Amino acid sequence: MSILNSAAAVLQLMSRLKRSVTVSDVVEHLGYPKSTASRLLKQLSETGFLDRDSRTLAYQPSLLLLEVTYLVRHNSNLSDHIEQVLQRLCQQTGHTGYISMLSGHDVLVLRVVPGVHALRVITHPGTRSPAWGTSTGRALLAYLPESELARQYRPVLAPEKAAAMSFAALEEKVRVIAQRQWASAVDESVPGAASVSCAVSDPHSGETLAFCLTFPSSIADEQEIANLAELVSQAARQVGKTVGDPRWLTGDYVAE
Protein backbone atom coordinates (compact mmCIF):
# COMPACT_ATOMS: atom_id res chain seq x y z
CA MET A 1 0.00 0.00 0.00
CA SER A 2 1.38 3.43 -0.94
CA ILE A 3 2.09 6.11 1.64
CA LEU A 4 -0.83 8.16 0.24
CA ASN A 5 -3.27 5.28 0.70
CA SER A 6 -1.92 4.70 4.19
CA ALA A 7 -2.24 8.39 5.06
CA ALA A 8 -5.83 8.42 3.79
CA ALA A 9 -6.60 5.34 5.89
CA VAL A 10 -5.26 7.04 9.03
CA LEU A 11 -7.25 10.23 8.40
CA GLN A 12 -10.41 8.20 7.74
CA LEU A 13 -9.80 6.35 11.00
CA MET A 14 -9.60 9.67 12.87
CA SER A 15 -12.85 10.75 11.25
CA ARG A 16 -14.54 7.49 12.21
CA LEU A 17 -13.28 7.48 15.81
CA LYS A 18 -13.70 11.27 16.13
CA ARG A 19 -10.48 11.64 18.12
CA SER A 20 -6.72 11.52 17.89
CA VAL A 21 -5.19 8.11 17.22
CA THR A 22 -2.32 6.15 18.67
CA VAL A 23 -0.08 3.43 17.26
CA SER A 24 -2.32 0.90 19.03
CA ASP A 25 -5.40 2.31 17.26
CA VAL A 26 -3.77 1.90 13.85
CA VAL A 27 -2.75 -1.66 14.71
CA GLU A 28 -6.23 -2.55 16.01
CA HIS A 29 -8.41 -0.88 13.40
CA LEU A 30 -6.27 -0.99 10.26
CA GLY A 31 -4.46 -4.25 10.87
CA TYR A 32 -0.95 -2.86 10.40
CA PRO A 33 2.02 -4.43 12.19
CA LYS A 34 3.08 -2.32 15.14
CA SER A 35 6.39 -1.35 13.54
CA THR A 36 4.63 -0.27 10.34
CA ALA A 37 2.00 1.73 12.24
CA SER A 38 4.66 3.48 14.30
CA ARG A 39 6.75 4.33 11.23
CA LEU A 40 3.71 5.58 9.29
CA LEU A 41 2.54 7.93 12.04
CA LYS A 42 6.08 9.21 12.53
CA GLN A 43 6.40 9.94 8.79
CA LEU A 44 3.07 11.76 8.71
CA SER A 45 4.18 13.84 11.67
CA GLU A 46 7.58 14.66 10.16
CA THR A 47 5.99 15.76 6.86
CA GLY A 48 3.57 18.10 8.62
CA PHE A 49 0.30 16.20 8.22
CA LEU A 50 -0.06 15.19 11.87
CA ASP A 51 0.96 16.61 15.22
CA ARG A 52 1.88 14.43 18.20
CA ASP A 53 0.68 15.20 21.70
CA SER A 54 3.75 14.92 23.93
CA ARG A 55 1.61 13.95 26.92
CA THR A 56 -0.70 11.30 25.45
CA LEU A 57 1.57 10.35 22.49
CA ALA A 58 -1.55 10.40 20.29
CA TYR A 59 -1.50 11.90 16.79
CA GLN A 60 -3.96 14.55 15.63
CA PRO A 61 -4.47 16.59 12.42
CA SER A 62 -1.84 19.28 12.04
CA LEU A 63 -2.41 23.00 11.67
CA LEU A 64 -1.70 22.52 7.94
CA LEU A 65 -4.69 20.20 7.54
CA LEU A 66 -6.90 22.49 9.60
CA GLU A 67 -5.93 25.42 7.37
CA VAL A 68 -6.80 23.41 4.26
CA THR A 69 -10.15 22.45 5.81
CA TYR A 70 -10.83 26.12 6.50
CA LEU A 71 -10.12 27.00 2.86
CA VAL A 72 -12.43 24.27 1.58
CA ARG A 73 -15.28 25.43 3.79
CA HIS A 74 -14.89 29.12 3.11
CA ASN A 75 -14.21 29.03 -0.63
CA SER A 76 -17.48 27.24 -1.38
CA ASN A 77 -20.80 27.89 0.34
CA LEU A 78 -23.46 25.37 1.24
CA SER A 79 -25.61 25.98 -1.84
CA ASP A 80 -22.61 25.40 -4.11
CA HIS A 81 -21.84 22.09 -2.41
CA ILE A 82 -25.47 21.01 -2.73
CA GLU A 83 -25.75 22.07 -6.36
CA GLN A 84 -22.71 19.97 -7.25
CA VAL A 85 -24.17 16.77 -5.81
CA LEU A 86 -27.66 17.61 -7.09
CA GLN A 87 -26.40 17.98 -10.65
CA ARG A 88 -24.92 14.49 -10.43
CA LEU A 89 -28.18 13.11 -9.04
CA CYS A 90 -30.20 14.73 -11.83
CA GLN A 91 -27.84 13.34 -14.46
CA GLN A 92 -28.02 9.91 -12.86
CA THR A 93 -31.80 9.76 -12.48
CA GLY A 94 -33.06 12.13 -15.14
CA HIS A 95 -35.27 13.87 -12.58
CA THR A 96 -35.46 17.60 -11.85
CA GLY A 97 -33.78 18.91 -8.71
CA TYR A 98 -34.50 21.88 -6.46
CA ILE A 99 -32.62 23.68 -3.70
CA SER A 100 -34.82 25.52 -1.18
CA MET A 101 -34.75 27.37 2.12
CA LEU A 102 -37.23 28.33 4.81
CA SER A 103 -38.69 31.83 4.55
CA GLY A 104 -41.22 32.54 7.26
CA HIS A 105 -43.81 29.76 7.12
CA ASP A 106 -42.94 29.06 3.48
CA VAL A 107 -40.28 27.15 1.63
CA LEU A 108 -38.59 29.28 -1.03
CA VAL A 109 -37.05 27.77 -4.18
CA LEU A 110 -33.52 29.08 -4.75
CA ARG A 111 -32.14 27.00 -7.61
CA VAL A 112 -33.46 24.51 -10.16
CA VAL A 113 -31.47 21.76 -11.90
CA PRO A 114 -33.56 20.55 -14.87
CA GLY A 115 -33.84 16.85 -15.57
CA VAL A 116 -34.45 15.08 -18.86
CA HIS A 117 -37.78 13.59 -17.79
CA ALA A 118 -40.63 15.98 -18.50
CA LEU A 119 -42.79 17.28 -15.66
CA ARG A 120 -46.20 18.84 -16.17
CA VAL A 121 -45.29 21.73 -13.88
CA ILE A 122 -41.83 23.25 -13.35
CA THR A 123 -41.41 25.35 -10.21
CA HIS A 124 -39.18 28.36 -10.82
CA PRO A 125 -36.71 30.07 -8.46
CA GLY A 126 -38.54 32.49 -6.18
CA THR A 127 -41.63 30.27 -5.91
CA ARG A 128 -43.05 29.93 -2.42
CA SER A 129 -45.09 27.05 -0.98
CA PRO A 130 -46.27 26.27 2.56
CA ALA A 131 -43.34 24.57 4.28
CA TRP A 132 -45.60 22.02 5.95
CA GLY A 133 -46.96 20.90 2.55
CA THR A 134 -43.69 20.03 0.76
CA SER A 135 -40.98 17.47 1.27
CA THR A 136 -38.23 20.13 1.23
CA GLY A 137 -40.16 22.21 3.76
CA ARG A 138 -40.65 19.30 6.13
CA ALA A 139 -36.99 18.26 5.78
CA LEU A 140 -36.06 21.77 6.90
CA LEU A 141 -38.63 21.79 9.71
CA ALA A 142 -36.98 18.65 11.08
CA TYR A 143 -34.03 20.88 12.07
CA LEU A 144 -36.21 23.03 14.33
CA PRO A 145 -36.44 22.29 18.06
CA GLU A 146 -39.84 20.80 18.95
CA SER A 147 -40.79 23.90 20.93
CA GLU A 148 -39.99 26.18 17.98
CA LEU A 149 -41.94 23.98 15.57
CA ALA A 150 -44.96 24.21 17.87
CA ARG A 151 -44.60 27.96 18.35
CA GLN A 152 -44.49 28.64 14.63
CA TYR A 153 -46.89 26.08 13.19
CA ARG A 154 -49.50 25.23 15.81
CA PRO A 155 -51.31 28.56 15.11
CA VAL A 156 -50.91 28.18 11.34
CA LEU A 157 -52.41 24.68 11.36
CA ALA A 158 -55.10 25.35 13.99
CA PRO A 159 -58.45 23.64 13.20
CA GLU A 160 -60.16 26.94 12.47
CA LYS A 161 -57.61 27.60 9.70
CA ALA A 162 -59.01 24.61 7.79
CA ALA A 163 -55.53 23.66 6.55
CA ALA A 164 -54.99 20.43 4.64
CA MET A 165 -52.86 19.09 7.51
CA SER A 166 -53.26 19.25 11.27
CA PHE A 167 -50.39 20.28 13.51
CA ALA A 168 -50.42 16.82 15.10
CA ALA A 169 -49.95 15.25 11.66
CA LEU A 170 -47.11 17.64 10.83
CA GLU A 171 -45.45 16.98 14.17
CA GLU A 172 -45.53 13.23 13.55
CA LYS A 173 -44.18 13.59 10.00
CA VAL A 174 -41.34 15.81 11.22
CA ARG A 175 -40.51 13.33 13.99
CA VAL A 176 -40.15 10.52 11.44
CA ILE A 177 -38.10 12.71 9.09
CA ALA A 178 -35.73 13.72 11.89
CA GLN A 179 -35.16 10.04 12.62
CA ARG A 180 -34.61 8.78 9.07
CA GLN A 181 -33.24 12.10 7.69
CA TRP A 182 -35.27 12.25 4.47
CA ALA A 183 -38.75 13.40 3.50
CA SER A 184 -41.16 12.59 0.68
CA ALA A 185 -44.33 14.06 -0.78
CA VAL A 186 -46.74 12.75 -3.42
CA ASP A 187 -49.42 14.91 -5.05
CA GLU A 188 -49.25 17.59 -2.36
CA SER A 189 -48.22 21.14 -3.29
CA VAL A 190 -47.90 20.22 -6.99
CA PRO A 191 -50.50 17.76 -8.33
CA GLY A 192 -48.95 15.07 -10.49
CA ALA A 193 -45.52 15.45 -8.88
CA ALA A 194 -43.68 13.58 -6.17
CA SER A 195 -40.41 14.44 -4.45
CA VAL A 196 -37.78 13.09 -2.08
CA SER A 197 -35.76 15.57 -0.02
CA CYS A 198 -32.95 15.95 2.49
CA ALA A 199 -31.69 19.00 4.36
CA VAL A 200 -28.16 19.97 5.39
CA SER A 201 -27.03 22.62 7.86
CA ASP A 202 -23.68 24.41 7.91
CA PRO A 203 -22.83 25.00 11.60
CA HIS A 204 -20.25 27.63 10.67
CA SER A 205 -22.55 29.91 8.66
CA GLY A 206 -25.80 28.86 10.35
CA GLU A 207 -27.35 28.26 6.91
CA THR A 208 -29.74 25.33 6.42
CA LEU A 209 -30.90 24.28 2.95
CA ALA A 210 -32.94 21.43 1.53
CA PHE A 211 -32.68 19.77 -1.86
CA CYS A 212 -34.91 17.30 -3.64
CA LEU A 213 -35.48 15.18 -6.69
CA THR A 214 -38.91 15.71 -8.24
CA PHE A 215 -40.57 13.18 -10.54
CA PRO A 216 -44.04 12.18 -11.83
CA SER A 217 -46.30 10.86 -9.08
CA SER A 218 -47.38 8.11 -11.45
CA ILE A 219 -44.07 6.30 -10.79
CA ALA A 220 -43.92 7.14 -7.06
CA ASP A 221 -44.38 3.66 -5.64
CA GLU A 222 -42.72 2.64 -2.37
CA GLN A 223 -39.73 1.05 -4.09
CA GLU A 224 -39.01 4.10 -6.27
CA ILE A 225 -39.25 6.42 -3.28
CA ALA A 226 -36.94 4.18 -1.25
CA ASN A 227 -34.40 4.01 -4.08
CA LEU A 228 -34.35 7.78 -4.52
CA ALA A 229 -34.28 8.35 -0.76
CA GLU A 230 -31.09 6.30 -0.55
CA LEU A 231 -29.46 8.30 -3.37
CA VAL A 232 -30.49 11.67 -1.94
CA SER A 233 -29.42 10.65 1.57
CA GLN A 234 -25.99 9.59 0.34
CA ALA A 235 -25.57 12.95 -1.39
CA ALA A 236 -26.70 14.81 1.72
CA ARG A 237 -24.26 12.84 3.86
CA GLN A 238 -21.44 13.81 1.49
CA VAL A 239 -22.31 17.49 1.80
CA GLY A 240 -22.99 17.20 5.52
CA LYS A 241 -19.58 15.71 6.18
CA THR A 242 -17.95 18.43 4.09
CA VAL A 243 -19.56 21.29 6.01
CA GLY A 244 -19.57 19.54 9.42
CA ASP A 245 -23.31 19.02 9.92
CA PRO A 246 -23.50 16.85 13.09
CA ARG A 247 -26.61 15.07 11.81
CA TRP A 248 -24.71 13.65 8.85
CA LEU A 249 -21.38 12.85 10.49
CA THR A 250 -22.59 9.51 11.81
CA GLY A 251 -25.24 6.97 10.96
CA ASP A 252 -26.47 5.38 7.77
CA TYR A 253 -29.42 5.69 5.43
CA VAL A 254 -32.66 4.54 7.08
CA ALA A 255 -35.38 3.23 4.78
CA GLU A 256 -38.22 3.37 7.26
CSV table of C-alpha atoms in Angstrom, one decimal:
chain,number,residue,atom,x,y,z
A,1,MET,CA,0.0,0.0,0.0
A,2,SER,CA,1.4,3.4,-0.9
A,3,ILE,CA,2.1,6.1,1.6
A,4,LEU,CA,-0.8,8.2,0.2
A,5,ASN,CA,-3.3,5.3,0.7
A,6,SER,CA,-1.9,4.7,4.2
A,7,ALA,CA,-2.2,8.4,5.1
A,8,ALA,CA,-5.8,8.4,3.8
A,9,ALA,CA,-6.6,5.3,5.9
A,10,VAL,CA,-5.3,7.0,9.0
A,11,LEU,CA,-7.3,10.2,8.4
A,12,GLN,CA,-10.4,8.2,7.7
A,13,LEU,CA,-9.8,6.4,11.0
A,14,MET,CA,-9.6,9.7,12.9
A,15,SER,CA,-12.9,10.7,11.3
A,16,ARG,CA,-14.5,7.5,12.2
A,17,LEU,CA,-13.3,7.5,15.8
A,18,LYS,CA,-13.7,11.3,16.1
A,19,ARG,CA,-10.5,11.6,18.1
A,20,SER,CA,-6.7,11.5,17.9
A,21,VAL,CA,-5.2,8.1,17.2
A,22,THR,CA,-2.3,6.1,18.7
A,23,VAL,CA,-0.1,3.4,17.3
A,24,SER,CA,-2.3,0.9,19.0
A,25,ASP,CA,-5.4,2.3,17.3
A,26,VAL,CA,-3.8,1.9,13.9
A,27,VAL,CA,-2.7,-1.7,14.7
A,28,GLU,CA,-6.2,-2.6,16.0
A,29,HIS,CA,-8.4,-0.9,13.4
A,30,LEU,CA,-6.3,-1.0,10.3
A,31,GLY,CA,-4.5,-4.2,10.9
A,32,TYR,CA,-0.9,-2.9,10.4
A,33,PRO,CA,2.0,-4.4,12.2
A,34,LYS,CA,3.1,-2.3,15.1
A,35,SER,CA,6.4,-1.4,13.5
A,36,THR,CA,4.6,-0.3,10.3
A,37,ALA,CA,2.0,1.7,12.2
A,38,SER,CA,4.7,3.5,14.3
A,39,ARG,CA,6.8,4.3,11.2
A,40,LEU,CA,3.7,5.6,9.3
A,41,LEU,CA,2.5,7.9,12.0
A,42,LYS,CA,6.1,9.2,12.5
A,43,GLN,CA,6.4,9.9,8.8
A,44,LEU,CA,3.1,11.8,8.7
A,45,SER,CA,4.2,13.8,11.7
A,46,GLU,CA,7.6,14.7,10.2
A,47,THR,CA,6.0,15.8,6.9
A,48,GLY,CA,3.6,18.1,8.6
A,49,PHE,CA,0.3,16.2,8.2
A,50,LEU,CA,-0.1,15.2,11.9
A,51,ASP,CA,1.0,16.6,15.2
A,52,ARG,CA,1.9,14.4,18.2
A,53,ASP,CA,0.7,15.2,21.7
A,54,SER,CA,3.7,14.9,23.9
A,55,ARG,CA,1.6,13.9,26.9
A,56,THR,CA,-0.7,11.3,25.4
A,57,LEU,CA,1.6,10.4,22.5
A,58,ALA,CA,-1.6,10.4,20.3
A,59,TYR,CA,-1.5,11.9,16.8
A,60,GLN,CA,-4.0,14.6,15.6
A,61,PRO,CA,-4.5,16.6,12.4
A,62,SER,CA,-1.8,19.3,12.0
A,63,LEU,CA,-2.4,23.0,11.7
A,64,LEU,CA,-1.7,22.5,7.9
A,65,LEU,CA,-4.7,20.2,7.5
A,66,LEU,CA,-6.9,22.5,9.6
A,67,GLU,CA,-5.9,25.4,7.4
A,68,VAL,CA,-6.8,23.4,4.3
A,69,THR,CA,-10.2,22.5,5.8
A,70,TYR,CA,-10.8,26.1,6.5
A,71,LEU,CA,-10.1,27.0,2.9
A,72,VAL,CA,-12.4,24.3,1.6
A,73,ARG,CA,-15.3,25.4,3.8
A,74,HIS,CA,-14.9,29.1,3.1
A,75,ASN,CA,-14.2,29.0,-0.6
A,76,SER,CA,-17.5,27.2,-1.4
A,77,ASN,CA,-20.8,27.9,0.3
A,78,LEU,CA,-23.5,25.4,1.2
A,79,SER,CA,-25.6,26.0,-1.8
A,80,ASP,CA,-22.6,25.4,-4.1
A,81,HIS,CA,-21.8,22.1,-2.4
A,82,ILE,CA,-25.5,21.0,-2.7
A,83,GLU,CA,-25.8,22.1,-6.4
A,84,GLN,CA,-22.7,20.0,-7.3
A,85,VAL,CA,-24.2,16.8,-5.8
A,86,LEU,CA,-27.7,17.6,-7.1
A,87,GLN,CA,-26.4,18.0,-10.6
A,88,ARG,CA,-24.9,14.5,-10.4
A,89,LEU,CA,-28.2,13.1,-9.0
A,90,CYS,CA,-30.2,14.7,-11.8
A,91,GLN,CA,-27.8,13.3,-14.5
A,92,GLN,CA,-28.0,9.9,-12.9
A,93,THR,CA,-31.8,9.8,-12.5
A,94,GLY,CA,-33.1,12.1,-15.1
A,95,HIS,CA,-35.3,13.9,-12.6
A,96,THR,CA,-35.5,17.6,-11.8
A,97,GLY,CA,-33.8,18.9,-8.7
A,98,TYR,CA,-34.5,21.9,-6.5
A,99,ILE,CA,-32.6,23.7,-3.7
A,100,SER,CA,-34.8,25.5,-1.2
A,101,MET,CA,-34.8,27.4,2.1
A,102,LEU,CA,-37.2,28.3,4.8
A,103,SER,CA,-38.7,31.8,4.6
A,104,GLY,CA,-41.2,32.5,7.3
A,105,HIS,CA,-43.8,29.8,7.1
A,106,ASP,CA,-42.9,29.1,3.5
A,107,VAL,CA,-40.3,27.1,1.6
A,108,LEU,CA,-38.6,29.3,-1.0
A,109,VAL,CA,-37.1,27.8,-4.2
A,110,LEU,CA,-33.5,29.1,-4.7
A,111,ARG,CA,-32.1,27.0,-7.6
A,112,VAL,CA,-33.5,24.5,-10.2
A,113,VAL,CA,-31.5,21.8,-11.9
A,114,PRO,CA,-33.6,20.6,-14.9
A,115,GLY,CA,-33.8,16.9,-15.6
A,116,VAL,CA,-34.4,15.1,-18.9
A,117,HIS,CA,-37.8,13.6,-17.8
A,118,ALA,CA,-40.6,16.0,-18.5
A,119,LEU,CA,-42.8,17.3,-15.7
A,120,ARG,CA,-46.2,18.8,-16.2
A,121,VAL,CA,-45.3,21.7,-13.9
A,122,ILE,CA,-41.8,23.3,-13.4
A,123,THR,CA,-41.4,25.3,-10.2
A,124,HIS,CA,-39.2,28.4,-10.8
A,125,PRO,CA,-36.7,30.1,-8.5
A,126,GLY,CA,-38.5,32.5,-6.2
A,127,THR,CA,-41.6,30.3,-5.9
A,128,ARG,CA,-43.1,29.9,-2.4
A,129,SER,CA,-45.1,27.0,-1.0
A,130,PRO,CA,-46.3,26.3,2.6
A,131,ALA,CA,-43.3,24.6,4.3
A,132,TRP,CA,-45.6,22.0,5.9
A,133,GLY,CA,-47.0,20.9,2.5
A,134,THR,CA,-43.7,20.0,0.8
A,135,SER,CA,-41.0,17.5,1.3
A,136,THR,CA,-38.2,20.1,1.2
A,137,GLY,CA,-40.2,22.2,3.8
A,138,ARG,CA,-40.7,19.3,6.1
A,139,ALA,CA,-37.0,18.3,5.8
A,140,LEU,CA,-36.1,21.8,6.9
A,141,LEU,CA,-38.6,21.8,9.7
A,142,ALA,CA,-37.0,18.6,11.1
A,143,TYR,CA,-34.0,20.9,12.1
A,144,LEU,CA,-36.2,23.0,14.3
A,145,PRO,CA,-36.4,22.3,18.1
A,146,GLU,CA,-39.8,20.8,18.9
A,147,SER,CA,-40.8,23.9,20.9
A,148,GLU,CA,-40.0,26.2,18.0
A,149,LEU,CA,-41.9,24.0,15.6
A,150,ALA,CA,-45.0,24.2,17.9
A,151,ARG,CA,-44.6,28.0,18.3
A,152,GLN,CA,-44.5,28.6,14.6
A,153,TYR,CA,-46.9,26.1,13.2
A,154,ARG,CA,-49.5,25.2,15.8
A,155,PRO,CA,-51.3,28.6,15.1
A,156,VAL,CA,-50.9,28.2,11.3
A,157,LEU,CA,-52.4,24.7,11.4
A,158,ALA,CA,-55.1,25.4,14.0
A,159,PRO,CA,-58.5,23.6,13.2
A,160,GLU,CA,-60.2,26.9,12.5
A,161,LYS,CA,-57.6,27.6,9.7
A,162,ALA,CA,-59.0,24.6,7.8
A,163,ALA,CA,-55.5,23.7,6.6
A,164,ALA,CA,-55.0,20.4,4.6
A,165,MET,CA,-52.9,19.1,7.5
A,166,SER,CA,-53.3,19.3,11.3
A,167,PHE,CA,-50.4,20.3,13.5
A,168,ALA,CA,-50.4,16.8,15.1
A,169,ALA,CA,-50.0,15.2,11.7
A,170,LEU,CA,-47.1,17.6,10.8
A,171,GLU,CA,-45.5,17.0,14.2
A,172,GLU,CA,-45.5,13.2,13.5
A,173,LYS,CA,-44.2,13.6,10.0
A,174,VAL,CA,-41.3,15.8,11.2
A,175,ARG,CA,-40.5,13.3,14.0
A,176,VAL,CA,-40.1,10.5,11.4
A,177,ILE,CA,-38.1,12.7,9.1
A,178,ALA,CA,-35.7,13.7,11.9
A,179,GLN,CA,-35.2,10.0,12.6
A,180,ARG,CA,-34.6,8.8,9.1
A,181,GLN,CA,-33.2,12.1,7.7
A,182,TRP,CA,-35.3,12.3,4.5
A,183,ALA,CA,-38.8,13.4,3.5
A,184,SER,CA,-41.2,12.6,0.7
A,185,ALA,CA,-44.3,14.1,-0.8
A,186,VAL,CA,-46.7,12.8,-3.4
A,187,ASP,CA,-49.4,14.9,-5.1
A,188,GLU,CA,-49.2,17.6,-2.4
A,189,SER,CA,-48.2,21.1,-3.3
A,190,VAL,CA,-47.9,20.2,-7.0
A,191,PRO,CA,-50.5,17.8,-8.3
A,192,GLY,CA,-49.0,15.1,-10.5
A,193,ALA,CA,-45.5,15.4,-8.9
A,194,ALA,CA,-43.7,13.6,-6.2
A,195,SER,CA,-40.4,14.4,-4.5
A,196,VAL,CA,-37.8,13.1,-2.1
A,197,SER,CA,-35.8,15.6,0.0
A,198,CYS,CA,-33.0,16.0,2.5
A,199,ALA,CA,-31.7,19.0,4.4
A,200,VAL,CA,-28.2,20.0,5.4
A,201,SER,CA,-27.0,22.6,7.9
A,202,ASP,CA,-23.7,24.4,7.9
A,203,PRO,CA,-22.8,25.0,11.6
A,204,HIS,CA,-20.3,27.6,10.7
A,205,SER,CA,-22.6,29.9,8.7
A,206,GLY,CA,-25.8,28.9,10.4
A,207,GLU,CA,-27.4,28.3,6.9
A,208,THR,CA,-29.7,25.3,6.4
A,209,LEU,CA,-30.9,24.3,3.0
A,210,ALA,CA,-32.9,21.4,1.5
A,211,PHE,CA,-32.7,19.8,-1.9
A,212,CYS,CA,-34.9,17.3,-3.6
A,213,LEU,CA,-35.5,15.2,-6.7
A,214,THR,CA,-38.9,15.7,-8.2
A,215,PHE,CA,-40.6,13.2,-10.5
A,216,PRO,CA,-44.0,12.2,-11.8
A,217,SER,CA,-46.3,10.9,-9.1
A,218,SER,CA,-47.4,8.1,-11.5
A,219,ILE,CA,-44.1,6.3,-10.8
A,220,ALA,CA,-43.9,7.1,-7.1
A,221,ASP,CA,-44.4,3.7,-5.6
A,222,GLU,CA,-42.7,2.6,-2.4
A,223,GLN,CA,-39.7,1.1,-4.1
A,224,GLU,CA,-39.0,4.1,-6.3
A,225,ILE,CA,-39.3,6.4,-3.3
A,226,ALA,CA,-36.9,4.2,-1.3
A,227,ASN,CA,-34.4,4.0,-4.1
A,228,LEU,CA,-34.4,7.8,-4.5
A,229,ALA,CA,-34.3,8.4,-0.8
A,230,GLU,CA,-31.1,6.3,-0.6
A,231,LEU,CA,-29.5,8.3,-3.4
A,232,VAL,CA,-30.5,11.7,-1.9
A,233,SER,CA,-29.4,10.7,1.6
A,234,GLN,CA,-26.0,9.6,0.3
A,235,ALA,CA,-25.6,12.9,-1.4
A,236,ALA,CA,-26.7,14.8,1.7
A,237,ARG,CA,-24.3,12.8,3.9
A,238,GLN,CA,-21.4,13.8,1.5
A,239,VAL,CA,-22.3,17.5,1.8
A,240,GLY,CA,-23.0,17.2,5.5
A,241,LYS,CA,-19.6,15.7,6.2
A,242,THR,CA,-17.9,18.4,4.1
A,243,VAL,CA,-19.6,21.3,6.0
A,244,GLY,CA,-19.6,19.5,9.4
A,245,ASP,CA,-23.3,19.0,9.9
A,246,PRO,CA,-23.5,16.8,13.1
A,247,ARG,CA,-26.6,15.1,11.8
A,248,TRP,CA,-24.7,13.7,8.8
A,249,LEU,CA,-21.4,12.8,10.5
A,250,THR,CA,-22.6,9.5,11.8
A,251,GLY,CA,-25.2,7.0,11.0
A,252,ASP,CA,-26.5,5.4,7.8
A,253,TYR,CA,-29.4,5.7,5.4
A,254,VAL,CA,-32.7,4.5,7.1
A,255,ALA,CA,-35.4,3.2,4.8
A,256,GLU,CA,-38.2,3.4,7.3
